[in-house]
CSV table of C-alpha atoms in Angstrom, one decimal:
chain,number,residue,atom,x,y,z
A,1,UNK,CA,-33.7,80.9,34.6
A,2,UNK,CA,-31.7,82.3,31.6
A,3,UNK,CA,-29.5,80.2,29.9
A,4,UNK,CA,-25.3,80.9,29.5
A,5,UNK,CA,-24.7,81.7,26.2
A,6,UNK,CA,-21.5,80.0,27.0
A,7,UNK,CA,-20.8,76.6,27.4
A,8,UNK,CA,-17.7,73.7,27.2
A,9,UNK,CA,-17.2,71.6,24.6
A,10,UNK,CA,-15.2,68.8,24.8
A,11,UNK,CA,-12.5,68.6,21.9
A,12,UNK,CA,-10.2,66.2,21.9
A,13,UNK,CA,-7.8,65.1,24.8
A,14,UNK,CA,-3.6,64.6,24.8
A,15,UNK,CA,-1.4,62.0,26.9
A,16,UNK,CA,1.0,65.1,27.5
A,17,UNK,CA,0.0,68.9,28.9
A,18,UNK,CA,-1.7,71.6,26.8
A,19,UNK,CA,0.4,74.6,27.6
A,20,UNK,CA,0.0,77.7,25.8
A,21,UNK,CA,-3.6,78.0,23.7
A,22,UNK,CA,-4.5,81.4,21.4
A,23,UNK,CA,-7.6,82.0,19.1
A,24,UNK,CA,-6.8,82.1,15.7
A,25,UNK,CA,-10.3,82.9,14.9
A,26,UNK,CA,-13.8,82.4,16.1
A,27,UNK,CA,-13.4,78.8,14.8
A,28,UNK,CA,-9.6,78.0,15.2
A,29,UNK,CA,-7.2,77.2,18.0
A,30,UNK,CA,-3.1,77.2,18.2
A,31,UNK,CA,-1.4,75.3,21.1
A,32,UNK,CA,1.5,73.6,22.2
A,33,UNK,CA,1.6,69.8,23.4
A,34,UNK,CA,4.2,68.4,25.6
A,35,UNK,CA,7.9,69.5,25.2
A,36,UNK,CA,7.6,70.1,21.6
A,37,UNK,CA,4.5,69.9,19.6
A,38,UNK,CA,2.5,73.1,18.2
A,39,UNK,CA,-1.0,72.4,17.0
A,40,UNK,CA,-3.8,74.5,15.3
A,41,UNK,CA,-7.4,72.8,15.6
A,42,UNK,CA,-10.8,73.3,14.7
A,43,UNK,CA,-13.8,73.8,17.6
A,44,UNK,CA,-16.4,72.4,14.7
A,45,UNK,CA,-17.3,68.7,16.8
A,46,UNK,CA,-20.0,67.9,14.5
A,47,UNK,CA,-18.0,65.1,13.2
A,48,UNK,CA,-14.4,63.9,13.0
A,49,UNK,CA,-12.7,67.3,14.6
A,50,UNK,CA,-9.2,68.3,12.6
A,51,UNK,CA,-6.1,68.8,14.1
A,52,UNK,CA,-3.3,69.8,12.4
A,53,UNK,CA,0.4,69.4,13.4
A,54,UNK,CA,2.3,72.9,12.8
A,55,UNK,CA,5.3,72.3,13.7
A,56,UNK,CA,8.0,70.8,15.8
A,57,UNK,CA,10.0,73.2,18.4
A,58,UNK,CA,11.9,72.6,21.6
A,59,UNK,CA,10.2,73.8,24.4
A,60,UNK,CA,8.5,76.5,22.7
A,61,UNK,CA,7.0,79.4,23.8
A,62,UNK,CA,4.0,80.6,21.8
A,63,UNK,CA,2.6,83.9,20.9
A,64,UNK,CA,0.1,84.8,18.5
A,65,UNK,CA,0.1,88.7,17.5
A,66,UNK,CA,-4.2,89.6,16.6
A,67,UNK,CA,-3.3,92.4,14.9
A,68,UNK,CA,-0.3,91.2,12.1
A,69,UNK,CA,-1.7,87.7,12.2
A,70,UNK,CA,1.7,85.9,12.9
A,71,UNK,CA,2.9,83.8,15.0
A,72,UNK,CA,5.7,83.8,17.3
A,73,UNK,CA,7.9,81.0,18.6
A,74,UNK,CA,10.3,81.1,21.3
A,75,UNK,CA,12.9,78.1,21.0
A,76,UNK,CA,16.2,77.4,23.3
A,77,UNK,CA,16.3,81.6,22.8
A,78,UNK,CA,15.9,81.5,19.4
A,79,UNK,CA,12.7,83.2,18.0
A,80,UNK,CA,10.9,82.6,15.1
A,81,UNK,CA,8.2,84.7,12.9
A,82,UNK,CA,5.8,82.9,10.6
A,83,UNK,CA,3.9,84.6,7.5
A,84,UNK,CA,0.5,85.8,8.4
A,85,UNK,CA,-1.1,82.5,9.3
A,86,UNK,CA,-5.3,83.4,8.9
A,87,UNK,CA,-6.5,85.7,6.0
């Protein structure tokens, strides 16, 4: 029997609902929290995993562009552009 080469990893788990979730890279996530939170995290689980707080919005909408590198917020119809945000 062959094994998956994929498999889940647990990361980390929130009182409030994950809504949308991009790749930054191989190695990073961006998400949104609840009704405001946007978070970029590391997969690494080897030891303490690191989660960084981006930024507050209200009810954002998030969108992460591949090819330019930035990210896009939608806010109570107000959008919002970062600068690149990976090298």
């Amino acid at each position: 029997e062959l094994e998956s080469e994929y498999k889940k990893v647990f990361l980390t788990r929130f009182s409030k609902k994950i809504g949308d979730c991009f790749w930054l890279t191989p190695c990073y996530l961006i998400f949104n929290v609840g009704e405001d939170e946007i978070k970029i995290s590391e997969i690494d689980n080897r030891d303490r995993l690191n989660i960084v707080n981006l930024k507050n919005f209200k009810y954002p909408k998030i969108f992460y562009n591949k090819f330019n590198k930035k990210l896009y917020i939608l806010s109570q119809e107000s959008l919002f552009s970062s600068e690149p945000v990976v090298p």
